[in-house]
Amino acid sequence: MAVSNRNTIGKFGLLAMTFAAVFSFNNVINNNIQLGIASAPVFLVATIIYFIPFCLIIAEFVSLNKNSEAGVYAWVKSALGGRWAFMTAYTYWFVNLFFFTALLPRVIAYASYAFLGYDYVFTPLTTAIISIFLFAFSTYISNSGAKLLGPMTSVTSSLMLLLTFSYIILAGAAVIGGIEPANPITVEAITPNFNWAFLGITAWIFQAAGGAESVAVYVNDVKGGSRSFVKVIILSGLVIGVLYSVSSLLLNVFVSRADLHFTGGTVQVFEGLSAHFGLPAVLMNRFVGLISFTAMFGSLLMWTAAPVKIFFTEIPKGIFGEKTIRLNKHGVPTRAAWLQFFIVIPLMLIPTLGSDSVQDLMNTLINMTAAASMLPPLFIMLAYLNLRLKYDRVQRDFKMGSRLQGIAIVSTLIVIFAVGFVASTFPTGASIMTIVFYNVGGLVIFLGYAWWKYNRYSKTLDAQARYDEDTPLARIELEAQDGKKNLAGDLRCTTL
């Protein structure tokens, strides 16, 4: 008799997984550079109004798709059909392309701290060229399998989380001890300035609170089922929000916001801490730099292979050529991985044309990464809205409140995301060329290509296959549900 391995994750295990998937000290740095300590309350609000509800939305989709591993494609197909499921899965892979452009310069910067003890500053063009060679190397390695990097990355992520807690405790002690923060902690400094620039930065905040989709897929594996999952995800969301907020509040105790860099900000913060407490700065730089470099390089290798593998193997066969999706002996679609590499090259080079420094380059890259990262959750929210509007009677073990509550919550999120997406796509201060050719042009080209690609695939299907592919699975399930009820009613009438 087969023994099920489901329901094996305890509450603490889920809590740890949520921290690993969501929290990143680099997100605190990014948003502090843009908003200062005003990012502290925004992080907490974003956790409450986005992270927790989004986790519950995905938990409901997982509950609806019990017989699948409940990936993004399955969730959206259940409510919007195959076309929009493909578009959503495509945007997850597409967002990852921009993620590489923001991650690669950081790997270079932290390698500099790890091996030299300081940040060696390159020009934007030189940074982009080195990043391209680094990405080529990571593509080559990931195609050969990079399974050993998983445990290594877990260790370094745990160390980074430990460092974060250490920083909060020591910086808090310094403030209580009477230190004058580099940037004063005042009510005025904490209060956000609600303008167009702020709306654009909200995309960065939402990106920082992302990762829910990777955690919520384990709802059926948690001891206690969906009830335990909901309790833990709310608790972990609040704890993560508080951790982000407190970290943001104390980030400028030792180092001024104006002195922080996107690429090596984490090391700068700990360097300031070490100087205050009389610790060797160079050793601290190398230690934090080595942890950050190892974690980010491991993340680079993992993300080079994982999204391309998931996307090209999850979508229906026939959309892309057989050679493109063919897996090598390590389970990686080699040709697709190298296609990914060649797409990233112009994404790295184009922003350098309008950037005077690496700091400007990173601002552009992170902004576009944040904007693009809002698309997949937006598609999932639209699918959820359609589910509650049209197919709410479909049976499932978990629902996020009543029908009206679910519609109200997701509608609010859609409006917030839509405004944040537009504001981050058209940021203040960016060059017109960058906005037109990179922000807007990139989205139009990539999404237009996906739409064209699916249309070509759809034309190869016969009428029945096209109907099966494009019809939401929830509609089919609802029809089957109603059919069973009608059949049961007919049987009762016959018996009478």
Tab-separated table of C-alpha atoms in Angstrom:
chain	number	residue	atom	x	y	z
A	1	MET	CA	0.000	0.000	0.000
A	2	ALA	CA	1.440	3.364	-0.986
A	3	VAL	CA	2.152	5.783	1.818
A	4	SER	CA	1.363	9.442	1.160
A	5	ASN	CA	4.050	11.978	1.870
A	6	ARG	CA	1.583	14.872	1.908
A	7	ASN	CA	0.854	16.902	5.058
A	8	THR	CA	4.437	16.553	6.292
A	9	ILE	CA	5.420	20.235	6.706
A	10	GLY	CA	5.007	21.581	10.227
A	11	LYS	CA	4.033	25.129	11.127
A	12	PHE	CA	7.601	26.123	11.959
A	13	GLY	CA	8.815	24.617	8.684
A	14	LEU	CA	6.275	26.675	6.730
A	15	LEU	CA	7.277	29.771	8.689
A	16	ALA	CA	10.954	29.186	7.805
A	17	MET	CA	10.116	28.587	4.136
A	18	THR	CA	8.110	31.823	4.008
A	19	PHE	CA	11.016	33.804	5.449
A	20	ALA	CA	13.425	32.261	2.939
A	21	ALA	CA	11.122	32.993	0.000
A	22	VAL	CA	10.117	36.551	0.910
A	23	PHE	CA	12.602	38.369	3.122
A	24	SER	CA	15.734	39.952	1.630
A	25	PHE	CA	17.932	42.608	3.213
A	26	ASN	CA	18.692	43.970	-0.267
A	27	ASN	CA	15.035	44.970	-0.573
A	28	VAL	CA	15.447	47.102	2.553
A	29	ILE	CA	18.484	48.775	0.953
A	30	ASN	CA	16.733	49.443	-2.371
A	31	ASN	CA	13.703	51.071	-0.809
A	32	ASN	CA	15.721	53.030	1.737
A	33	ILE	CA	17.726	54.631	-1.075
A	34	GLN	CA	14.485	55.685	-2.748
A	35	LEU	CA	12.259	56.554	0.224
A	36	GLY	CA	14.516	56.725	3.270
A	37	ILE	CA	13.000	55.490	6.529
A	38	ALA	CA	9.572	56.380	5.089
A	39	SER	CA	9.721	52.885	3.593
A	40	ALA	CA	9.239	51.449	7.115
A	41	PRO	CA	5.458	52.034	7.420
A	42	VAL	CA	4.955	51.337	3.704
A	43	PHE	CA	6.490	47.870	4.110
A	44	LEU	CA	4.077	47.066	6.930
A	45	VAL	CA	1.063	48.313	4.989
A	46	ALA	CA	2.141	46.386	1.855
A	47	THR	CA	2.407	43.193	3.903
A	48	ILE	CA	-1.109	43.590	5.279
A	49	ILE	CA	-2.897	44.720	2.106
A	50	TYR	CA	-0.933	42.632	-0.408
A	51	PHE	CA	1.210	39.780	0.856
A	52	ILE	CA	-1.317	38.126	3.173
A	53	PRO	CA	-4.358	38.466	0.841
A	54	PHE	CA	-2.293	37.288	-2.134
A	55	CYS	CA	-1.187	34.200	-0.207
A	56	LEU	CA	-4.827	33.459	0.590
A	57	ILE	CA	-5.804	33.936	-3.071
A	58	ILE	CA	-3.192	31.408	-4.141
A	59	ALA	CA	-4.222	29.054	-1.335
A	60	GLU	CA	-7.717	29.119	-2.811
A	61	PHE	CA	-6.354	28.343	-6.277
A	62	VAL	CA	-4.328	25.456	-4.844
A	63	SER	CA	-7.454	24.154	-3.150
A	64	LEU	CA	-9.277	24.383	-6.478
A	65	ASN	CA	-6.509	22.492	-8.296
A	66	LYS	CA	-5.946	19.617	-5.887
A	67	ASN	CA	-5.044	17.095	-8.554
A	68	SER	CA	-2.184	19.164	-9.965
A	69	GLU	CA	0.976	20.532	-8.481
A	70	ALA	CA	-0.867	23.856	-8.751
A	71	GLY	CA	1.657	25.907	-10.676
A	72	VAL	CA	0.869	29.334	-12.056
A	73	TYR	CA	-0.337	27.882	-15.363
A	74	ALA	CA	-2.879	25.616	-13.629
A	75	TRP	CA	-4.204	28.396	-11.379
A	76	VAL	CA	-4.949	30.825	-14.184
A	77	LYS	CA	-6.244	28.163	-16.559
A	78	SER	CA	-8.796	27.141	-13.949
A	79	ALA	CA	-10.423	30.584	-14.101
A	80	LEU	CA	-9.435	32.207	-17.420
A	81	GLY	CA	-8.502	29.355	-19.768
A	82	GLY	CA	-5.354	28.282	-21.572
A	83	ARG	CA	-4.552	31.498	-23.454
A	84	TRP	CA	-4.273	33.618	-20.310
A	85	ALA	CA	-2.603	30.774	-18.433
A	86	PHE	CA	0.120	30.808	-21.104
A	87	MET	CA	0.427	34.600	-20.918
A	88	THR	CA	0.810	34.445	-17.134
A	89	ALA	CA	3.404	31.667	-17.212
A	90	TYR	CA	5.207	33.589	-19.950
A	91	THR	CA	5.311	36.781	-17.869
A	92	TYR	CA	6.847	34.881	-14.942
A	93	TRP	CA	9.680	33.784	-17.210
A	94	PHE	CA	9.816	37.204	-18.853
A	95	VAL	CA	10.078	38.971	-15.451
A	96	ASN	CA	13.009	36.739	-14.631
A	97	LEU	CA	14.917	38.198	-17.587
A	98	PHE	CA	14.792	41.631	-15.959
A	99	PHE	CA	15.625	40.091	-12.583
A	100	PHE	CA	18.937	38.909	-14.036
A	101	THR	CA	19.829	42.455	-15.108
A	102	ALA	CA	19.444	43.690	-11.516
A	103	LEU	CA	21.082	40.637	-9.901
A	104	LEU	CA	24.235	40.370	-12.014
A	105	PRO	CA	25.775	43.757	-11.031
A	106	ARG	CA	25.169	42.877	-7.385
A	107	VAL	CA	27.031	39.591	-7.757
A	108	ILE	CA	29.994	41.557	-9.150
A	109	ALA	CA	29.894	44.127	-6.333
A	110	TYR	CA	29.718	41.543	-3.550
A	111	ALA	CA	32.489	39.512	-5.192
A	112	SER	CA	34.601	42.673	-4.966
A	113	TYR	CA	33.858	43.005	-1.246
A	114	ALA	CA	34.462	39.294	-0.630
A	115	PHE	CA	37.837	39.103	-2.394
A	116	LEU	CA	39.167	42.686	-2.184
A	117	GLY	CA	37.499	43.997	0.951
A	118	TYR	CA	36.029	47.014	-0.859
A	119	ASP	CA	33.727	47.860	-3.768
A	120	TYR	CA	35.697	48.312	-6.985
A	121	VAL	CA	33.554	50.687	-9.069
A	122	PHE	CA	33.205	50.021	-12.810
A	123	THR	CA	31.515	52.156	-15.453
A	124	PRO	CA	27.947	51.150	-16.425
A	125	LEU	CA	29.134	49.723	-19.761
A	126	THR	CA	31.960	47.731	-18.144
A	127	THR	CA	29.531	46.444	-15.503
A	128	ALA	CA	27.121	45.327	-18.230
A	129	ILE	CA	29.858	43.558	-20.225
A	130	ILE	CA	31.203	41.715	-17.150
A	131	SER	CA	27.605	40.793	-16.254
A	132	ILE	CA	27.092	39.271	-19.714
A	133	PHE	CA	30.192	37.088	-19.361
A	134	LEU	CA	29.113	36.116	-15.838
A	135	PHE	CA	25.658	35.176	-17.106
A	136	ALA	CA	27.185	33.093	-19.896
A	137	PHE	CA	29.196	31.226	-17.261
A	138	SER	CA	26.129	30.700	-15.049
A	139	THR	CA	24.119	29.448	-18.052
A	140	TYR	CA	26.854	26.942	-18.886
A	141	ILE	CA	27.064	25.734	-15.266
A	142	SER	CA	23.302	25.556	-14.730
A	143	ASN	CA	22.879	23.487	-17.893
A	144	SER	CA	25.144	20.916	-16.276
A	145	GLY	CA	23.090	20.860	-13.092
A	146	ALA	CA	23.580	22.965	-9.978
A	147	LYS	CA	21.868	20.889	-7.304
A	148	LEU	CA	24.668	21.248	-4.775
A	149	LEU	CA	24.117	24.982	-4.650
A	150	GLY	CA	20.708	24.574	-3.005
A	151	PRO	CA	22.032	23.648	0.463
A	152	MET	CA	24.803	26.256	0.138
A	153	THR	CA	22.305	28.998	-0.669
A	154	SER	CA	20.081	27.900	2.221
A	155	VAL	CA	23.012	28.217	4.631
A	156	THR	CA	24.037	31.663	3.378
A	157	SER	CA	20.402	32.858	3.406
A	158	SER	CA	20.091	31.692	7.014
A	159	LEU	CA	23.322	33.517	7.888
A	160	MET	CA	22.020	36.669	6.202
A	161	LEU	CA	18.812	36.427	8.223
A	162	LEU	CA	20.898	35.985	11.375
A	163	LEU	CA	22.950	39.048	10.428
A	164	THR	CA	19.733	40.998	9.927
A	165	PHE	CA	18.500	40.139	13.421
A	166	SER	CA	21.964	40.984	14.795
A	167	TYR	CA	21.891	44.356	13.053
A	168	ILE	CA	18.423	45.187	14.406
A	169	ILE	CA	19.474	44.311	17.976
A	170	LEU	CA	22.813	46.182	17.850
A	171	ALA	CA	21.468	49.230	15.990
A	172	GLY	CA	18.506	49.382	18.365
A	173	ALA	CA	20.884	49.184	21.328
A	174	ALA	CA	22.981	51.997	19.833
A	175	VAL	CA	19.917	54.226	19.443
A	176	ILE	CA	18.773	53.500	23.006
A	177	GLY	CA	22.354	54.194	24.129
A	178	GLY	CA	22.125	57.719	22.747
A	179	ILE	CA	23.814	57.560	19.331
A	180	GLU	CA	22.812	60.314	16.910
A	181	PRO	CA	21.598	58.483	13.764
A	182	ALA	CA	23.146	59.493	10.436
A	183	ASN	CA	19.597	60.351	9.341
A	184	PRO	CA	17.340	61.423	12.243
A	185	ILE	CA	14.386	59.154	13.041
A	186	THR	CA	11.481	61.579	13.167
A	187	VAL	CA	7.763	61.541	12.402
A	188	GLU	CA	8.419	63.772	9.394
A	189	ALA	CA	11.080	61.385	8.033
A	190	ILE	CA	8.794	58.361	8.470
A	191	THR	CA	5.854	60.000	6.678
A	192	PRO	CA	5.831	59.133	2.946
A	193	ASN	CA	5.456	61.877	0.341
A	194	PHE	CA	2.489	60.722	-1.752
A	195	ASN	CA	3.430	61.813	-5.285
A	196	TRP	CA	3.982	60.168	-8.688
A	197	ALA	CA	7.516	59.112	-7.770
A	198	PHE	CA	6.208	57.429	-4.620
A	199	LEU	CA	3.573	55.534	-6.611
A	200	GLY	CA	6.352	54.220	-8.860
A	201	ILE	CA	8.373	53.040	-5.872
A	202	THR	CA	5.366	51.090	-4.547
A	203	ALA	CA	6.247	48.523	-7.218
A	204	TRP	CA	9.579	48.027	-5.434
A	205	ILE	CA	7.750	47.524	-2.144
A	206	PHE	CA	5.348	44.975	-3.638
A	207	GLN	CA	8.258	43.185	-5.296
A	208	ALA	CA	9.965	42.985	-1.900
A	209	ALA	CA	6.835	41.371	-0.428
A	210	GLY	CA	6.693	38.897	-3.314
A	211	GLY	CA	7.351	35.179	-3.127
A	212	ALA	CA	3.890	34.185	-1.966
A	213	GLU	CA	3.313	32.029	-5.032
A	214	SER	CA	6.305	29.848	-4.152
A	215	VAL	CA	5.063	29.297	-0.583
A	216	ALA	CA	1.341	28.835	-1.140
A	217	VAL	CA	1.842	25.793	-3.381
A	218	TYR	CA	2.578	23.833	-0.187
A	219	VAL	CA	-0.875	24.399	1.316
A	220	ASN	CA	-1.755	20.719	0.784
A	221	ASP	CA	1.538	19.619	2.365
A	222	VAL	CA	1.090	21.441	5.664
A	223	LYS	CA	0.016	19.497	8.741
A	224	GLY	CA	-3.505	20.627	9.505
A	225	GLY	CA	-4.287	21.553	5.884
A	226	SER	CA	-5.587	24.933	4.763
A	227	ARG	CA	-6.599	26.047	8.273
A	228	SER	CA	-3.049	25.723	9.582
A	229	PHE	CA	-1.680	27.282	6.403
A	230	VAL	CA	-3.887	30.380	6.773
A	231	LYS	CA	-2.869	30.873	10.427
A	232	VAL	CA	0.861	30.482	9.713
A	233	ILE	CA	0.843	32.643	6.570
A	234	ILE	CA	-0.883	35.492	8.407
A	235	LEU	CA	1.568	35.212	11.304
A	236	SER	CA	4.619	34.962	9.043
A	237	GLY	CA	3.361	37.836	6.890
A	238	LEU	CA	3.017	40.092	9.918
A	239	VAL	CA	6.431	39.069	11.277
A	240	ILE	CA	8.075	39.682	7.878
A	241	GLY	CA	6.332	43.046	7.603
A	242	VAL	CA	7.565	44.037	11.072
A	243	LEU	CA	11.069	42.790	10.239
A	244	TYR	CA	11.131	44.832	7.011
A	245	SER	CA	9.759	47.880	8.825
A	246	VAL	CA	12.159	47.758	11.798
A	247	SER	CA	15.132	47.113	9.486
A	248	SER	CA	14.114	50.118	7.364
A	249	LEU	CA	13.673	52.290	10.441
A	250	LEU	CA	17.168	51.500	11.760
A	251	LEU	CA	19.020	51.293	8.450
A	252	ASN	CA	20.420	54.830	8.576
A	253	VAL	CA	21.640	54.727	12.156
A	254	PHE	CA	25.274	54.312	11.085
A	255	VAL	CA	25.238	55.159	7.354
A	256	SER	CA	23.440	58.041	5.686
A	257	ARG	CA	20.831	57.253	3.054
A	258	ALA	CA	22.737	59.465	0.576
A	259	ASP	CA	25.862	57.280	0.903
A	260	LEU	CA	24.180	53.927	0.246
A	261	HIS	CA	24.657	52.076	-3.060
A	262	PHE	CA	22.284	49.621	-4.696
A	263	THR	CA	25.106	47.181	-5.414
A	264	GLY	CA	26.936	46.979	-2.073
A	265	GLY	CA	24.553	48.603	0.371
A	266	THR	CA	24.357	45.588	2.667
A	267	VAL	CA	28.111	45.616	3.276
A	268	GLN	CA	28.081	49.406	3.777
A	269	VAL	CA	25.492	49.096	6.535
A	270	PHE	CA	27.454	46.422	8.398
A	271	GLU	CA	30.679	48.353	7.846
A	272	GLY	CA	29.091	51.315	9.642
A	273	LEU	CA	27.967	49.028	12.458
A	274	SER	CA	31.453	47.537	12.826
A	275	ALA	CA	33.021	51.021	12.954
A	276	HIS	CA	30.688	52.067	15.780
A	277	PHE	CA	31.395	48.980	17.880
A	278	GLY	CA	35.128	48.948	17.132
A	279	LEU	CA	35.129	45.772	15.013
A	280	PRO	CA	37.637	45.288	12.147
A	281	ALA	CA	35.923	46.888	9.124
A	282	VAL	CA	37.845	44.932	6.482
A	283	LEU	CA	37.005	41.591	8.102
A	284	MET	CA	33.351	42.595	8.381
A	285	ASN	CA	33.334	43.665	4.706
A	286	ARG	CA	34.836	40.381	3.585
A	287	PHE	CA	32.539	38.296	5.812
A	288	VAL	CA	29.290	40.002	4.782
A	289	GLY	CA	30.536	40.270	1.186
A	290	LEU	CA	31.316	36.548	1.066
A	291	ILE	CA	27.899	35.597	2.475
A	292	SER	CA	26.120	37.932	0.062
A	293	PHE	CA	28.218	36.857	-2.918
A	294	THR	CA	27.726	33.145	-2.223
A	295	ALA	CA	23.978	33.526	-1.734
A	296	MET	CA	23.551	35.686	-4.838
A	297	PHE	CA	25.769	33.581	-7.066
A	298	GLY	CA	23.893	30.474	-5.954
A	299	SER	CA	20.625	32.281	-6.603
A	300	LEU	CA	21.881	33.301	-10.043
A	301	LEU	CA	22.662	29.699	-10.982
A	302	MET	CA	19.352	28.414	-9.644
A	303	TRP	CA	17.266	31.095	-11.344
A	304	THR	CA	19.165	30.653	-14.594
A	305	ALA	CA	17.850	27.101	-14.877
A	306	ALA	CA	14.642	26.850	-12.811
A	307	PRO	CA	12.254	29.379	-14.477
A	308	VAL	CA	13.236	28.431	-18.008
A	309	LYS	CA	12.718	24.764	-17.138
A	310	ILE	CA	9.356	25.371	-15.471
A	311	PHE	CA	8.029	27.590	-18.256
A	312	PHE	CA	9.089	25.544	-21.263
A	313	THR	CA	7.991	22.230	-19.736
A	314	GLU	CA	4.709	23.396	-18.132
A	315	ILE	CA	3.037	24.994	-21.172
A	316	PRO	CA	1.318	22.871	-23.846
A	317	LYS	CA	3.559	21.112	-26.350
A	318	GLY	CA	3.367	22.682	-29.761
A	319	ILE	CA	3.695	26.344	-28.762
A	320	PHE	CA	7.482	26.168	-29.043
A	321	GLY	CA	9.538	23.856	-31.205
A	322	GLU	CA	10.536	20.398	-30.049
A	323	LYS	CA	14.242	21.283	-30.033
A	324	THR	CA	13.615	24.360	-27.879
A	325	ILE	CA	11.875	22.420	-25.088
A	326	ARG	CA	14.025	19.282	-25.297
A	327	LEU	CA	15.631	18.497	-21.926
A	328	ASN	CA	19.226	17.395	-21.493
A	329	LYS	CA	20.252	14.606	-19.110
A	330	HIS	CA	20.114	17.058	-16.206
A	331	GLY	CA	16.505	17.984	-16.975
A	332	VAL	CA	17.300	21.450	-18.360
A	333	PRO	CA	16.094	22.713	-21.778
A	334	THR	CA	19.567	23.694	-23.006
A	335	ARG	CA	18.513	25.549	-26.156
A	336	ALA	CA	15.896	27.556	-24.246
A	337	ALA	CA	18.479	28.442	-21.587
A	338	TRP	CA	20.872	29.831	-24.210
A	339	LEU	CA	17.969	31.646	-25.889
A	340	GLN	CA	17.355	33.243	-22.506
A	341	PHE	CA	21.017	34.296	-22.363
A	342	PHE	CA	20.904	36.045	-25.751
A	343	ILE	CA	17.722	37.903	-24.788
A	344	VAL	CA	19.348	39.227	-21.604
A	345	ILE	CA	22.310	40.738	-23.522
A	346	PRO	CA	20.384	43.732	-24.974
A	347	LEU	CA	18.465	44.085	-21.689
A	348	MET	CA	21.843	44.623	-19.987
A	349	LEU	CA	23.289	46.941	-22.637
A	350	ILE	CA	20.360	49.261	-23.491
A	351	PRO	CA	20.073	50.908	-20.027
A	352	THR	CA	23.792	51.776	-20.049
A	353	LEU	CA	23.135	54.248	-22.885
A	354	GLY	CA	21.180	56.539	-20.558
A	355	SER	CA	23.119	55.919	-17.313
A	356	ASP	CA	25.985	58.060	-16.025
A	357	SER	CA	26.943	55.687	-13.226
A	358	VAL	CA	26.340	52.171	-11.950
A	359	GLN	CA	23.975	53.721	-9.389
A	360	ASP	CA	21.859	55.195	-12.222
A	361	LEU	CA	22.031	51.899	-14.088
A	362	MET	CA	20.819	49.952	-11.052
A	363	ASN	CA	18.019	52.437	-10.455
A	364	THR	CA	16.754	51.821	-14.012
A	365	LEU	CA	17.166	48.052	-13.795
A	366	ILE	CA	15.496	47.656	-10.409
A	367	ASN	CA	12.664	49.958	-11.461
A	368	MET	CA	11.946	47.907	-14.585
A	369	THR	CA	12.308	44.629	-12.696
A	370	ALA	CA	9.804	45.850	-10.128
A	371	ALA	CA	7.371	47.026	-12.824
A	372	ALA	CA	7.600	43.769	-14.775
A	373	SER	CA	7.275	41.711	-11.584
A	374	MET	CA	3.803	43.170	-11.038
A	375	LEU	CA	2.429	41.585	-14.217
A	376	PRO	CA	2.202	37.905	-13.095
A	377	PRO	CA	0.422	38.702	-9.797
A	378	LEU	CA	-1.860	41.043	-11.745
A	379	PHE	CA	-2.848	38.197	-14.100
A	380	ILE	CA	-3.425	35.898	-11.103
A	381	MET	CA	-5.620	38.540	-9.445
A	382	LEU	CA	-7.667	38.992	-12.624
A	383	ALA	CA	-8.111	35.216	-12.765
A	384	TYR	CA	-9.243	35.209	-9.139
A	385	LEU	CA	-11.688	38.033	-9.806
A	386	ASN	CA	-13.205	36.009	-12.649
A	387	LEU	CA	-13.350	32.935	-10.413
A	388	ARG	CA	-15.346	34.743	-7.734
A	389	LEU	CA	-17.544	36.551	-10.267
A	390	LYS	CA	-18.492	33.621	-12.526
A	391	TYR	CA	-17.502	30.334	-10.921
A	392	ASP	CA	-17.792	30.880	-7.185
A	393	ARG	CA	-20.124	27.879	-6.821
A	394	VAL	CA	-17.308	25.476	-7.730
A	395	GLN	CA	-16.584	23.317	-4.695
A	396	ARG	CA	-13.221	23.809	-2.959
A	397	ASP	CA	-11.927	23.358	0.583
A	398	PHE	CA	-10.887	26.954	1.146
A	399	LYS	CA	-12.247	30.371	0.211
A	400	MET	CA	-10.979	33.837	1.120
A	401	GLY	CA	-14.139	35.072	2.789
A	402	SER	CA	-17.516	35.420	1.133
A	403	ARG	CA	-17.970	36.084	-2.571
A	404	LEU	CA	-18.423	39.838	-2.032
A	405	GLN	CA	-15.445	40.011	0.345
A	406	GLY	CA	-13.211	38.184	-2.127
A	407	ILE	CA	-14.306	40.433	-5.011
A	408	ALA	CA	-13.799	43.607	-2.929
A	409	ILE	CA	-10.303	42.581	-1.741
A	410	VAL	CA	-8.988	41.504	-5.130
A	411	SER	CA	-10.533	44.517	-6.906
A	412	THR	CA	-8.709	46.852	-4.510
A	413	LEU	CA	-5.442	45.011	-5.141
A	414	ILE	CA	-5.916	45.194	-8.917
A	415	VAL	CA	-6.404	48.982	-8.776
A	416	ILE	CA	-3.317	49.445	-6.561
A	417	PHE	CA	-1.208	47.212	-8.788
A	418	ALA	CA	-2.389	48.894	-11.991
A	419	VAL	CA	-1.480	52.362	-10.677
A	420	GLY	CA	1.875	51.166	-9.336
A	421	PHE	CA	2.676	49.411	-12.599
A	422	VAL	CA	1.966	52.516	-14.706
A	423	ALA	CA	3.885	54.796	-12.327
A	424	SER	CA	6.952	52.540	-12.286
A	425	THR	CA	6.872	52.108	-16.068
A	426	PHE	CA	6.883	55.908	-16.463
A	427	PRO	CA	9.134	57.002	-13.562
A	428	THR	CA	10.029	60.625	-12.892
A	429	GLY	CA	13.540	61.639	-13.887
A	430	ALA	CA	14.156	58.779	-16.335
A	431	SER	CA	15.322	59.543	-19.855
A	432	ILE	CA	12.689	59.476	-22.586
A	433	MET	CA	14.786	57.022	-24.605
A	434	THR	CA	14.950	54.564	-21.721
A	435	ILE	CA	11.212	54.768	-21.081
A	436	VAL	CA	10.223	54.362	-24.746
A	437	PHE	CA	12.710	51.707	-25.849
A	438	TYR	CA	13.228	49.812	-22.610
A	439	ASN	CA	10.239	50.158	-20.287
A	440	VAL	CA	7.436	50.408	-22.847
A	441	GLY	CA	9.156	48.851	-25.860
A	442	GLY	CA	10.337	45.843	-23.893
A	443	LEU	CA	6.852	45.104	-22.596
A	444	VAL	CA	5.181	45.559	-25.980
A	445	ILE	CA	7.691	43.358	-27.812
A	446	PHE	CA	7.726	40.531	-25.269
A	447	LEU	CA	3.979	40.427	-24.608
A	448	GLY	CA	3.166	40.921	-28.303
A	449	TYR	CA	5.433	38.008	-29.186
A	450	ALA	CA	3.705	35.783	-26.604
A	451	TRP	CA	0.244	36.669	-27.955
A	452	TRP	CA	1.370	35.965	-31.542
A	453	LYS	CA	2.981	32.691	-30.482
A	454	TYR	CA	-0.174	31.447	-28.791
A	455	ASN	CA	-2.333	32.455	-31.783
A	456	ARG	CA	-0.140	30.352	-34.059
A	457	TYR	CA	-0.486	27.396	-31.696
A	458	SER	CA	-4.261	27.862	-31.402
A	459	LYS	CA	-4.677	27.708	-35.204
A	460	THR	CA	-3.085	24.241	-35.261
A	461	LEU	CA	-5.843	22.831	-32.995
A	462	ASP	CA	-9.168	21.461	-34.140
A	463	ALA	CA	-12.397	22.971	-32.816
A	464	GLN	CA	-12.767	20.556	-29.888
A	465	ALA	CA	-9.122	20.840	-28.824
A	466	ARG	CA	-9.325	24.637	-29.031
A	467	TYR	CA	-12.448	24.618	-26.860
A	468	ASP	CA	-10.811	22.328	-24.292
A	469	GLU	CA	-7.698	24.510	-24.201
A	470	ASP	CA	-9.415	27.893	-23.917
A	471	THR	CA	-12.308	26.984	-21.611
A	472	PRO	CA	-11.659	27.703	-17.896
A	473	LEU	CA	-11.433	24.462	-15.940
A	474	ALA	CA	-13.714	25.938	-13.279
A	475	ARG	CA	-16.465	26.252	-15.883
A	476	ILE	CA	-16.085	22.601	-16.848
A	477	GLU	CA	-16.079	21.615	-13.167
A	478	LEU	CA	-19.187	23.724	-12.514
A	479	GLU	CA	-21.016	22.119	-15.427
A	480	ALA	CA	-20.077	18.681	-14.094
A	481	GLN	CA	-21.244	19.714	-10.614
A	482	ASP	CA	-24.588	20.954	-11.919
A	483	GLY	CA	-24.929	17.835	-14.069
A	484	LYS	CA	-24.540	15.612	-11.007
A	485	LYS	CA	-27.136	17.661	-9.115
A	486	ASN	CA	-29.592	17.444	-12.015
A	487	LEU	CA	-28.974	13.723	-12.308
A	488	ALA	CA	-29.557	13.284	-8.577
A	489	GLY	CA	-32.774	15.307	-8.876
A	490	ASP	CA	-33.991	13.180	-11.774
A	491	LEU	CA	-33.261	10.014	-9.802
A	492	ARG	CA	-35.270	11.308	-6.823
A	493	CYS	CA	-38.207	12.140	-9.100
A	494	THR	CA	-38.047	8.685	-10.678
A	495	THR	CA	-37.988	7.037	-7.238
A	496	LEU	CA	-41.022	9.022	-6.124
